[in-house]
mmCIF file of C-alpha atoms in Angstrom:
data_model
loop_
_atom_site.group_PDB
_atom_site.id
_atom_site.type_symbol
_atom_site.label_atom_id
_atom_site.label_comp_id
_atom_site.label_asym_id
_atom_site.label_seq_id
_atom_site.Cartn_x
_atom_site.Cartn_y
_atom_site.Cartn_z
ATOM 1 C CA MET A 19 -12.181 -31.338 8.122
ATOM 2 C CA THR A 20 -14.762 -29.193 6.520
ATOM 3 C CA GLY A 21 -16.981 -28.104 3.707
ATOM 4 C CA GLN A 22 -14.026 -26.429 2.038
ATOM 5 C CA ASN A 23 -12.597 -29.884 1.314
ATOM 6 C CA ASN A 24 -15.537 -30.934 -0.822
ATOM 7 C CA ASP A 25 -14.482 -31.608 -4.422
ATOM 8 C CA GLU A 26 -15.526 -29.395 -6.292
ATOM 9 C CA ALA A 27 -15.208 -8.328 -27.552
ATOM 10 C CA ALA A 28 -12.782 -6.583 -26.300
ATOM 11 C CA GLN A 29 -13.184 -2.863 -27.068
ATOM 12 C CA ASN A 30 -10.938 -1.397 -29.757
ATOM 13 C CA HIS A 31 -10.942 2.120 -28.366
ATOM 14 C CA LEU A 32 -10.798 3.648 -24.941
ATOM 15 C CA PRO A 33 -14.319 4.499 -23.815
ATOM 16 C CA LEU A 34 -15.222 8.160 -23.650
ATOM 17 C CA GLU A 35 -15.708 9.701 -20.232
ATOM 18 C CA ILE A 36 -19.425 10.131 -20.784
ATOM 19 C CA LYS A 37 -19.739 6.479 -21.790
ATOM 20 C CA ARG A 38 -17.839 5.499 -18.698
ATOM 21 C CA ARG A 39 -20.193 7.460 -16.463
ATOM 22 C CA HIS A 40 -23.247 5.951 -18.107
ATOM 23 C CA PHE A 41 -21.743 2.484 -17.750
ATOM 24 C CA LEU A 42 -20.894 2.872 -14.089
ATOM 25 C CA LYS A 43 -24.337 4.253 -13.376
ATOM 26 C CA GLY A 44 -25.958 1.426 -15.283
ATOM 27 C CA ILE A 45 -24.241 -1.351 -13.370
ATOM 28 C CA GLY A 46 -24.582 0.368 -10.038
ATOM 29 C CA PHE A 47 -20.809 0.648 -9.663
ATOM 30 C CA ILE A 48 -20.047 1.350 -6.056
ATOM 31 C CA GLY A 49 -17.214 3.005 -4.253
ATOM 32 C CA ALA A 50 -14.653 5.444 -5.547
ATOM 33 C CA GLY A 51 -12.008 4.242 -3.115
ATOM 34 C CA GLY A 52 -9.516 1.521 -3.893
ATOM 35 C CA GLY A 53 -10.856 -1.155 -1.584
ATOM 36 C CA ALA A 54 -14.513 -0.305 -1.855
ATOM 37 C CA ILE A 55 -14.983 -1.410 -5.388
ATOM 38 C CA LEU A 56 -14.325 -4.980 -6.137
ATOM 39 C CA ALA A 57 -11.403 -7.220 -6.055
ATOM 40 C CA ASP A 58 -7.828 -6.588 -5.198
ATOM 41 C CA HIS A 59 -6.027 -9.838 -5.195
ATOM 42 C CA ILE A 60 -5.598 -12.370 -7.882
ATOM 43 C CA LEU A 61 -2.989 -14.623 -9.071
ATOM 44 C CA ASN A 62 -2.291 -15.878 -12.465
ATOM 45 C CA PRO A 63 -0.341 -18.588 -14.063
ATOM 46 C CA ASN A 64 1.153 -19.282 -17.369
ATOM 47 C CA SER A 65 3.592 -16.566 -17.798
ATOM 48 C CA GLU A 66 5.757 -16.680 -20.777
ATOM 49 C CA VAL A 67 3.145 -18.632 -22.619
ATOM 50 C CA GLU A 68 0.663 -17.041 -24.936
ATOM 51 C CA ALA A 69 -2.910 -16.905 -23.724
ATOM 52 C CA ALA A 70 -3.877 -19.350 -26.429
ATOM 53 C CA GLN A 71 -1.618 -21.912 -24.784
ATOM 54 C CA VAL A 72 -3.266 -21.694 -21.380
ATOM 55 C CA PRO A 73 -5.251 -24.891 -20.821
ATOM 56 C CA THR A 74 -8.896 -23.962 -20.857
ATOM 57 C CA SER A 75 -9.603 -26.542 -18.188
ATOM 58 C CA SER A 76 -7.376 -24.792 -15.667
ATOM 59 C CA ALA A 77 -9.552 -21.716 -15.731
ATOM 60 C CA THR A 78 -12.832 -23.553 -15.970
ATOM 61 C CA PRO A 79 -14.858 -24.034 -12.766
ATOM 62 C CA THR A 80 -14.902 -27.580 -11.451
ATOM 63 C CA ASN A 81 -18.608 -27.386 -10.752
ATOM 64 C CA SER A 82 -21.147 -26.578 -13.433
ATOM 65 C CA LYS A 83 -20.982 -23.107 -14.925
ATOM 66 C CA ASN A 84 -24.735 -23.094 -15.224
ATOM 67 C CA THR A 85 -25.685 -23.820 -11.628
ATOM 68 C CA GLY A 86 -25.393 -20.230 -10.448
ATOM 69 C CA GLU A 87 -22.993 -21.374 -7.752
ATOM 70 C CA ILE A 88 -19.559 -19.953 -7.000
ATOM 71 C CA PRO A 89 -17.041 -22.074 -8.935
ATOM 72 C CA LEU A 90 -14.681 -24.304 -6.935
ATOM 73 C CA ARG A 91 -11.062 -24.769 -7.919
ATOM 74 C CA PRO A 92 -8.153 -26.940 -6.714
ATOM 75 C CA LEU A 93 -5.746 -25.284 -4.304
ATOM 76 C CA GLY A 94 -2.588 -26.485 -6.002
ATOM 77 C CA LYS A 95 -1.510 -29.966 -4.893
ATOM 78 C CA THR A 96 -3.152 -29.744 -1.463
ATOM 79 C CA GLY A 97 -6.188 -31.851 -2.372
ATOM 80 C CA VAL A 98 -8.453 -29.032 -1.200
ATOM 81 C CA LYS A 99 -10.871 -27.093 -3.354
ATOM 82 C CA VAL A 100 -11.792 -23.483 -2.620
ATOM 83 C CA SER A 101 -14.152 -20.912 -4.042
ATOM 84 C CA ALA A 102 -12.790 -19.083 -7.085
ATOM 85 C CA ILE A 103 -13.389 -15.788 -5.330
ATOM 86 C CA ALA A 104 -12.322 -15.012 -1.780
ATOM 87 C CA LEU A 105 -13.283 -12.524 0.915
ATOM 88 C CA GLY A 106 -10.435 -10.064 1.484
ATOM 89 C CA GLY A 107 -9.615 -9.262 5.088
ATOM 90 C CA ALA A 108 -8.011 -5.861 4.491
ATOM 91 C CA THR A 109 -11.202 -4.258 3.228
ATOM 92 C CA LEU A 110 -13.442 -6.255 5.556
ATOM 93 C CA GLY A 111 -11.785 -4.373 8.405
ATOM 94 C CA GLN A 112 -12.756 -1.118 6.670
ATOM 95 C CA ALA A 113 -16.485 -1.850 6.729
ATOM 96 C CA LYS A 114 -18.564 0.831 8.420
ATOM 97 C CA SER A 115 -18.965 -1.268 11.569
ATOM 98 C CA LYS A 116 -18.231 -4.634 13.100
ATOM 99 C CA GLU A 117 -21.869 -5.585 12.614
ATOM 100 C CA GLU A 118 -21.617 -4.812 8.912
ATOM 101 C CA ALA A 119 -18.416 -6.856 8.633
ATOM 102 C CA ILE A 120 -20.160 -9.812 10.265
ATOM 103 C CA ARG A 121 -23.118 -9.503 7.897
ATOM 104 C CA ILE A 122 -20.751 -9.387 4.914
ATOM 105 C CA THR A 123 -18.928 -12.505 6.087
ATOM 106 C CA HIS A 124 -22.115 -14.445 6.783
ATOM 107 C CA GLU A 125 -23.660 -13.559 3.439
ATOM 108 C CA ALA A 126 -20.432 -14.455 1.658
ATOM 109 C CA ILE A 127 -20.349 -17.893 3.296
ATOM 110 C CA ASP A 128 -24.045 -18.481 2.732
ATOM 111 C CA ASN A 129 -23.528 -17.768 -0.959
ATOM 112 C CA GLY A 130 -20.610 -20.121 -1.481
ATOM 113 C CA ILE A 131 -17.457 -18.134 -0.715
ATOM 114 C CA THR A 132 -15.240 -20.505 1.241
ATOM 115 C CA PHE A 133 -11.814 -18.811 1.145
ATOM 116 C CA MET A 134 -11.187 -16.219 3.870
ATOM 117 C CA ASP A 135 -8.136 -13.948 3.521
ATOM 118 C CA ASN A 136 -6.562 -11.968 6.363
ATOM 119 C CA ALA A 137 -3.266 -10.775 7.869
ATOM 120 C CA TRP A 138 -1.918 -10.172 11.361
ATOM 121 C CA GLU A 139 -1.412 -6.462 10.681
ATOM 122 C CA TYR A 140 -4.563 -5.543 8.749
ATOM 123 C CA ASN A 141 -6.240 -2.451 10.186
ATOM 124 C CA LYS A 142 -4.251 -2.734 13.404
ATOM 125 C CA HIS A 143 -5.624 -6.248 13.987
ATOM 126 C CA ARG A 144 -9.278 -5.223 13.580
ATOM 127 C CA SER A 145 -9.682 -7.349 10.443
ATOM 128 C CA GLU A 146 -8.802 -10.554 12.290
ATOM 129 C CA GLU A 147 -10.937 -9.616 15.286
ATOM 130 C CA TRP A 148 -14.029 -8.951 13.198
ATOM 131 C CA MET A 149 -13.558 -12.015 11.035
ATOM 132 C CA GLY A 150 -13.031 -14.144 14.142
ATOM 133 C CA GLU A 151 -16.364 -13.043 15.545
ATOM 134 C CA ALA A 152 -18.080 -13.593 12.220
ATOM 135 C CA LEU A 153 -16.767 -17.153 11.951
ATOM 136 C CA GLN A 154 -18.184 -18.326 15.256
ATOM 137 C CA GLY A 155 -20.345 -21.334 14.429
ATOM 138 C CA ARG A 156 -19.165 -21.245 10.805
ATOM 139 C CA ARG A 157 -15.467 -22.043 11.071
ATOM 140 C CA ASP A 158 -15.955 -25.489 9.549
ATOM 141 C CA LYS A 159 -17.495 -23.967 6.429
ATOM 142 C CA VAL A 160 -14.427 -21.985 5.379
ATOM 143 C CA PHE A 161 -10.794 -22.271 4.359
ATOM 144 C CA LEU A 162 -9.137 -19.745 6.669
ATOM 145 C CA MET A 163 -5.906 -17.997 5.747
ATOM 146 C CA THR A 164 -3.981 -15.294 7.530
ATOM 147 C CA LYS A 165 -0.475 -13.919 7.152
ATOM 148 C CA VAL A 166 2.476 -13.553 9.479
ATOM 149 C CA CYS A 167 3.974 -10.072 9.386
ATOM 150 C CA THR A 168 7.516 -10.513 10.654
ATOM 151 C CA HIS A 169 9.017 -8.386 7.866
ATOM 152 C CA GLY A 170 12.452 -9.822 8.444
ATOM 153 C CA ARG A 171 12.127 -10.611 12.144
ATOM 154 C CA ASP A 172 12.833 -14.032 13.578
ATOM 155 C CA ARG A 173 11.038 -17.306 14.258
ATOM 156 C CA LYS A 174 10.065 -16.279 17.799
ATOM 157 C CA VAL A 175 8.248 -13.148 16.616
ATOM 158 C CA ALA A 176 6.491 -15.179 13.939
ATOM 159 C CA MET A 177 5.242 -17.744 16.443
ATOM 160 C CA GLN A 178 4.035 -15.002 18.767
ATOM 161 C CA GLN A 179 2.093 -13.482 15.888
ATOM 162 C CA LEU A 180 0.600 -16.871 15.065
ATOM 163 C CA GLU A 181 -0.747 -17.247 18.590
ATOM 164 C CA GLU A 182 -2.197 -13.733 18.442
ATOM 165 C CA SER A 183 -3.845 -14.432 15.084
ATOM 166 C CA LEU A 184 -5.351 -17.696 16.333
ATOM 167 C CA ARG A 185 -6.731 -15.922 19.372
ATOM 168 C CA ARG A 186 -8.263 -13.074 17.373
ATOM 169 C CA LEU A 187 -9.675 -15.461 14.761
ATOM 170 C CA LYS A 188 -11.053 -17.662 17.562
ATOM 171 C CA THR A 189 -9.698 -20.894 16.111
ATOM 172 C CA ASP A 190 -7.152 -23.531 17.044
ATOM 173 C CA HIS A 191 -5.647 -23.812 13.553
ATOM 174 C CA LEU A 192 -5.236 -22.082 10.224
ATOM 175 C CA ASP A 193 -5.790 -23.714 6.876
ATOM 176 C CA LEU A 194 -3.106 -21.527 5.310
ATOM 177 C CA TRP A 195 -0.433 -19.326 6.904
ATOM 178 C CA GLN A 196 1.567 -17.088 4.578
ATOM 179 C CA ILE A 197 4.576 -14.835 5.045
ATOM 180 C CA HIS A 198 3.179 -11.409 4.275
ATOM 181 C CA GLU A 199 4.493 -8.792 1.872
ATOM 182 C CA VAL A 200 7.842 -10.085 0.678
ATOM 183 C CA VAL A 201 8.656 -6.853 -1.165
ATOM 184 C CA TYR A 202 12.235 -5.880 -0.321
ATOM 185 C CA ASP A 203 15.162 -7.353 -2.231
ATOM 186 C CA ASN A 204 16.758 -8.743 0.921
ATOM 187 C CA ASP A 205 13.536 -10.193 2.351
ATOM 188 C CA PRO A 206 14.200 -13.735 1.061
ATOM 189 C CA GLU A 207 17.620 -13.846 2.737
ATOM 190 C CA MET A 208 16.115 -12.601 6.002
ATOM 191 C CA ILE A 209 13.272 -15.105 5.845
ATOM 192 C CA PHE A 210 15.514 -18.098 5.108
ATOM 193 C CA ARG A 211 18.353 -17.213 7.447
ATOM 194 C CA PRO A 212 18.898 -19.437 10.520
ATOM 195 C CA ASN A 213 16.112 -18.776 13.035
ATOM 196 C CA GLY A 214 14.219 -16.867 10.377
ATOM 197 C CA ALA A 215 10.487 -16.857 9.722
ATOM 198 C CA ILE A 216 10.688 -19.934 7.512
ATOM 199 C CA GLU A 217 11.494 -21.968 10.622
ATOM 200 C CA ALA A 218 8.243 -20.760 12.153
ATOM 201 C CA LEU A 219 6.340 -22.190 9.188
ATOM 202 C CA ASN A 220 7.980 -25.545 9.820
ATOM 203 C CA GLN A 221 7.220 -25.409 13.535
ATOM 204 C CA ALA A 222 3.610 -24.371 13.050
ATOM 205 C CA LYS A 223 2.951 -27.258 10.663
ATOM 206 C CA LYS A 224 4.670 -29.709 12.974
ATOM 207 C CA GLU A 225 2.543 -28.567 15.904
ATOM 208 C CA GLY A 226 -0.682 -28.873 13.882
ATOM 209 C CA LYS A 227 -1.524 -25.197 14.123
ATOM 210 C CA VAL A 228 -1.214 -24.687 10.375
ATOM 211 C CA ARG A 229 -2.160 -27.022 7.526
ATOM 212 C CA PHE A 230 -0.505 -25.271 4.587
ATOM 213 C CA VAL A 231 2.039 -22.471 4.120
ATOM 214 C CA GLY A 232 2.977 -19.854 1.542
ATOM 215 C CA PHE A 233 4.123 -16.290 0.968
ATOM 216 C CA THR A 234 2.808 -13.092 -0.598
ATOM 217 C CA GLY A 235 4.200 -9.993 -2.268
ATOM 218 C CA HIS A 236 3.411 -7.348 -4.843
ATOM 219 C CA LYS A 237 6.665 -5.604 -5.730
ATOM 220 C CA ASP A 238 8.861 -7.444 -8.209
ATOM 221 C CA PRO A 239 8.659 -10.822 -9.948
ATOM 222 C CA ALA A 240 12.386 -11.268 -9.263
ATOM 223 C CA ILE A 241 11.743 -11.311 -5.510
ATOM 224 C CA HIS A 242 9.119 -14.029 -5.897
ATOM 225 C CA LEU A 243 11.510 -16.051 -8.034
ATOM 226 C CA LYS A 244 14.243 -15.617 -5.442
ATOM 227 C CA MET A 245 11.883 -17.006 -2.775
ATOM 228 C CA LEU A 246 11.108 -19.965 -5.030
ATOM 229 C CA SER A 247 14.804 -20.555 -5.716
ATOM 230 C CA TYR A 248 15.200 -21.895 -2.168
ATOM 231 C CA ASN A 249 13.003 -24.834 -3.248
ATOM 232 C CA TYR A 250 10.999 -24.717 -0.047
ATOM 233 C CA PRO A 251 7.776 -26.755 -0.321
ATOM 234 C CA PHE A 252 5.343 -23.835 -0.371
ATOM 235 C CA ASP A 253 1.709 -24.823 -0.841
ATOM 236 C CA ALA A 254 0.542 -21.422 -2.072
ATOM 237 C CA VAL A 255 1.871 -18.087 -3.301
ATOM 238 C CA GLN A 256 -0.089 -14.844 -3.511
ATOM 239 C CA LEU A 257 0.781 -12.232 -6.137
ATOM 240 C CA PRO A 258 -0.705 -9.439 -8.227
ATOM 241 C CA VAL A 259 -2.087 -10.066 -11.685
ATOM 242 C CA ASN A 260 -4.269 -7.937 -13.888
ATOM 243 C CA CYS A 261 -4.613 -6.905 -17.520
ATOM 244 C CA PHE A 262 -1.778 -4.359 -17.160
ATOM 245 C CA ASP A 263 0.653 -6.721 -15.449
ATOM 246 C CA ALA A 264 1.188 -8.770 -18.612
ATOM 247 C CA SER A 265 2.940 -5.765 -20.203
ATOM 248 C CA PHE A 266 4.860 -4.390 -17.213
ATOM 249 C CA ARG A 267 7.249 -6.218 -14.851
ATOM 250 C CA SER A 268 4.957 -9.140 -15.262
ATOM 251 C CA PHE A 269 4.125 -11.666 -12.572
ATOM 252 C CA GLU A 270 1.884 -13.388 -15.099
ATOM 253 C CA ARG A 271 4.741 -13.954 -17.520
ATOM 254 C CA GLN A 272 7.594 -14.568 -15.087
ATOM 255 C CA VAL A 273 6.205 -16.164 -11.916
ATOM 256 C CA LEU A 274 2.957 -17.932 -12.696
ATOM 257 C CA PRO A 275 4.428 -20.536 -15.053
ATOM 258 C CA GLU A 276 6.838 -21.569 -12.324
ATOM 259 C CA LEU A 277 4.027 -21.909 -9.791
ATOM 260 C CA ASN A 278 2.004 -24.038 -12.163
ATOM 261 C CA LYS A 279 4.983 -26.206 -12.981
ATOM 262 C CA ARG A 280 5.534 -26.887 -9.283
ATOM 263 C CA GLY A 281 1.863 -27.371 -8.439
ATOM 264 C CA ILE A 282 1.881 -24.406 -6.067
ATOM 265 C CA ALA A 283 -1.530 -22.786 -5.691
ATOM 266 C CA ALA A 284 -1.721 -19.316 -7.196
ATOM 267 C CA ILE A 285 -3.703 -16.846 -5.125
ATOM 268 C CA GLY A 286 -4.490 -13.691 -7.017
ATOM 269 C CA MET A 287 -4.689 -10.101 -5.857
ATOM 270 C CA LYS A 288 -4.867 -6.566 -7.243
ATOM 271 C CA SER A 289 -7.059 -7.444 -10.194
ATOM 272 C CA LEU A 290 -8.168 -3.789 -10.146
ATOM 273 C CA SER A 291 -4.586 -2.598 -9.781
ATOM 274 C CA GLY A 292 -4.715 -1.860 -6.069
ATOM 275 C CA ASN A 293 -6.863 1.262 -6.169
ATOM 276 C CA ALA A 294 -9.165 0.767 -9.169
ATOM 277 C CA ASP A 295 -7.738 3.902 -10.788
ATOM 278 C CA ALA A 296 -7.935 2.321 -14.232
ATOM 279 C CA VAL A 297 -11.631 1.631 -13.710
ATOM 280 C CA LYS A 298 -12.334 5.126 -12.457
ATOM 281 C CA LYS A 299 -10.570 6.564 -15.502
ATOM 282 C CA GLY A 300 -12.541 4.393 -17.896
ATOM 283 C CA VAL A 301 -9.653 2.310 -19.206
ATOM 284 C CA VAL A 302 -11.274 -0.979 -18.191
ATOM 285 C CA THR A 303 -14.533 -2.071 -16.622
ATOM 286 C CA PRO A 304 -14.716 -4.063 -13.381
ATOM 287 C CA GLN A 305 -16.266 -7.006 -15.186
ATOM 288 C CA GLU A 306 -13.596 -7.349 -17.857
ATOM 289 C CA ALA A 307 -10.764 -6.776 -15.371
ATOM 290 C CA ILE A 308 -11.989 -9.494 -13.029
ATOM 291 C CA ARG A 309 -13.036 -11.826 -15.817
ATOM 292 C CA TYR A 310 -9.548 -11.548 -17.299
ATOM 293 C CA VAL A 311 -7.807 -12.709 -14.145
ATOM 294 C CA MET A 312 -10.392 -15.391 -13.419
ATOM 295 C CA SER A 313 -9.760 -16.757 -16.897
ATOM 296 C CA LEU A 314 -6.187 -17.592 -15.954
ATOM 297 C CA PRO A 315 -5.370 -20.818 -14.078
ATOM 298 C CA ILE A 316 -5.547 -19.458 -10.555
ATOM 299 C CA ALA A 317 -6.921 -21.048 -7.402
ATOM 300 C CA THR A 318 -8.825 -18.033 -6.114
ATOM 301 C CA LEU A 319 -9.112 -14.269 -6.396
ATOM 302 C CA VAL A 320 -8.933 -12.324 -3.143
ATOM 303 C CA SER A 321 -11.576 -9.663 -3.524
ATOM 304 C CA GLY A 322 -11.748 -6.338 -1.711
ATOM 305 C CA ILE A 323 -15.206 -6.113 -0.173
ATOM 306 C CA ASP A 324 -16.228 -3.559 2.434
ATOM 307 C CA SER A 325 -20.003 -3.469 1.981
ATOM 308 C CA LEU A 326 -22.922 -5.722 1.136
ATOM 309 C CA PRO A 327 -23.567 -4.046 -2.250
ATOM 310 C CA VAL A 328 -19.968 -4.694 -3.311
ATOM 311 C CA LEU A 329 -20.217 -8.284 -2.089
ATOM 312 C CA ARG A 330 -23.379 -8.830 -4.122
ATOM 313 C CA GLN A 331 -21.779 -7.292 -7.201
ATOM 314 C CA ASN A 332 -18.787 -9.626 -6.885
ATOM 315 C CA LEU A 333 -20.996 -12.630 -6.276
ATOM 316 C CA ALA A 334 -22.849 -11.849 -9.491
ATOM 317 C CA ILE A 335 -19.595 -11.716 -11.450
ATOM 318 C CA ALA A 336 -18.379 -15.005 -9.985
ATOM 319 C CA ARG A 337 -21.673 -16.825 -10.510
ATOM 320 C CA GLY A 338 -21.932 -15.713 -14.105
ATOM 321 C CA PHE A 339 -18.282 -16.347 -14.879
ATOM 322 C CA GLN A 340 -17.447 -17.498 -18.372
ATOM 323 C CA PRO A 341 -13.733 -17.794 -19.214
ATOM 324 C CA MET A 342 -12.435 -15.333 -21.774
ATOM 325 C CA GLN A 343 -11.295 -16.774 -25.047
ATOM 326 C CA ALA A 344 -7.614 -16.389 -25.911
ATOM 327 C CA LYS A 345 -8.315 -13.714 -28.495
ATOM 328 C CA GLU A 346 -10.347 -11.698 -26.008
ATOM 329 C CA MET A 347 -7.572 -11.851 -23.454
ATOM 330 C CA GLN A 348 -4.930 -10.767 -25.954
ATOM 331 C CA ALA A 349 -7.122 -7.927 -27.203
ATOM 332 C CA LEU A 350 -7.484 -6.631 -23.650
ATOM 333 C CA ARG A 351 -3.737 -6.906 -23.064
ATOM 334 C CA ASP A 352 -3.087 -5.014 -26.290
ATOM 335 C CA ARG A 353 -5.579 -2.311 -25.370
ATOM 336 C CA CYS A 354 -3.984 -1.837 -21.962
ATOM 337 C CA ALA A 355 -0.345 -2.079 -23.047
ATOM 338 C CA GLN A 356 0.143 1.628 -23.723
ATOM 339 C CA TYR A 357 -1.126 2.463 -20.248
ATOM 340 C CA ALA A 358 0.882 -0.319 -18.614
ATOM 341 C CA ALA A 359 4.233 0.779 -19.989
ATOM 342 C CA ASP A 360 4.952 3.462 -17.387
ATOM 343 C CA GLY A 361 3.397 1.616 -14.454
ATOM 344 C CA ARG A 362 0.801 4.291 -13.737
ATOM 345 C CA PHE A 363 -1.823 1.700 -12.802
ATOM 346 C CA GLU A 364 0.547 -0.544 -10.835
ATOM 347 C CA LEU A 365 2.207 1.843 -8.417
ATOM 348 C CA PHE A 366 2.533 -1.000 -5.918
ATOM 349 C CA LYS A 367 5.418 -2.221 -8.112
ATOM 350 C CA THR A 368 7.255 1.084 -8.452
ATOM 351 C CA SER A 369 6.695 2.917 -5.158
ATOM 352 C CA LYS A 370 6.236 2.302 -1.448
ATOM 353 C CA GLN A 371 2.720 3.710 -1.635
ATOM 354 C CA PHE A 372 1.163 0.284 -1.056
ATOM 355 C CA ASP A 373 3.728 -1.064 1.398
ATOM 356 C CA ALA A 374 2.418 -1.696 4.906
ATOM 357 C CA ASP A 375 3.702 0.398 7.799
ATOM 358 C CA GLU A 376 4.868 -2.671 9.690
ATOM 359 C CA GLY A 377 7.282 -3.576 6.919
ATOM 360 C CA ARG A 378 8.329 0.004 6.261
ATOM 361 C CA ILE A 379 9.326 0.444 9.881
ATOM 362 C CA GLN A 380 11.292 -2.815 10.005
ATOM 363 C CA HIS A 381 13.271 -1.673 6.974
ATOM 364 C CA GLY A 382 13.940 1.791 8.370
ATOM 365 C CA PHE A 383 11.328 3.741 6.414
ATOM 366 C CA PRO A 384 8.784 6.033 8.102
ATOM 367 C CA PRO A 385 5.128 4.970 8.240
ATOM 368 C CA GLN A 386 2.798 6.373 5.611
ATOM 369 C CA SER A 387 1.383 8.937 8.026
ATOM 370 C CA GLN A 388 4.811 10.598 8.308
ATOM 371 C CA VAL A 389 5.471 10.772 4.585
ATOM 372 C CA GLN A 390 4.967 14.190 3.065
ATOM 373 C CA THR A 391 3.149 14.206 -0.234
#
């Protein structure tokens, strides 16, 4: 196959606004928008276990921490290793131009990012189209993932979407195909019903168009656990984790231990809470937020990158990564707990604000553009 198969103190007080501004200026913090800053996808493990009980080795890069290279980590039980930070397709499709998106992708690959994230519906298919062009001549250097966006529709729709994704990504196979945005309480039943999307995953693997399969979601740990209760042999699961999640409807505490127990690869997202509001308000810094999630036993962090400066900032964080100690992690959780309690920094759990139009429509809700605010 490819190169992707190669083995591979906390603050006590909330910073003042003026300190925050000086900090952001000092590090060259870029982008006020949600996607333009840094990462927005990470997955964590070890849920109901204290941070001190998380095996240090699971969060430690498999290549030397001192080489300046992007760490490689096992993708669950697949036998594949991937870069600990990934290029997010949603924000790639929001780059200022296709040419910029191609430059971002090439520089990411050249600097050791092997995991490429995408979805059939991102930016009305532009994300897949731009990534497909960028991967020409470089497909064998990456682990390519995209998502099927049936949102309750059947196997036939899923297979049609797979063919469209393959065509846009200019490849004959995917390394990972995931069911996107399982966020409604009845989604698992719709996915696993006869002729449901789960049958498309089986068919795609059988036909050799997909190597591994999984699902994603950001709404409620209970929905993830319901998906897992079917005991389907998922290879990967994508879910939100961040330093607020541990104290509020926690995927880290409820879902990640189950993934680790089963050897399912954890793919992280929303390390900056979906829109980086907590960073902009000075509650946390980008470095500590990302370092926290990378210190958990996850396979990779899907990072929101829409410009070369943001890419370079994220590369610097990943190259210099040192796992947080248990006490550091708990101190950050404690500091964030009061802000986590009402969900203000995780609105993707409590509202439809982050739900994609494709899914909203399938469930009878109007698209975002028709919602009055």
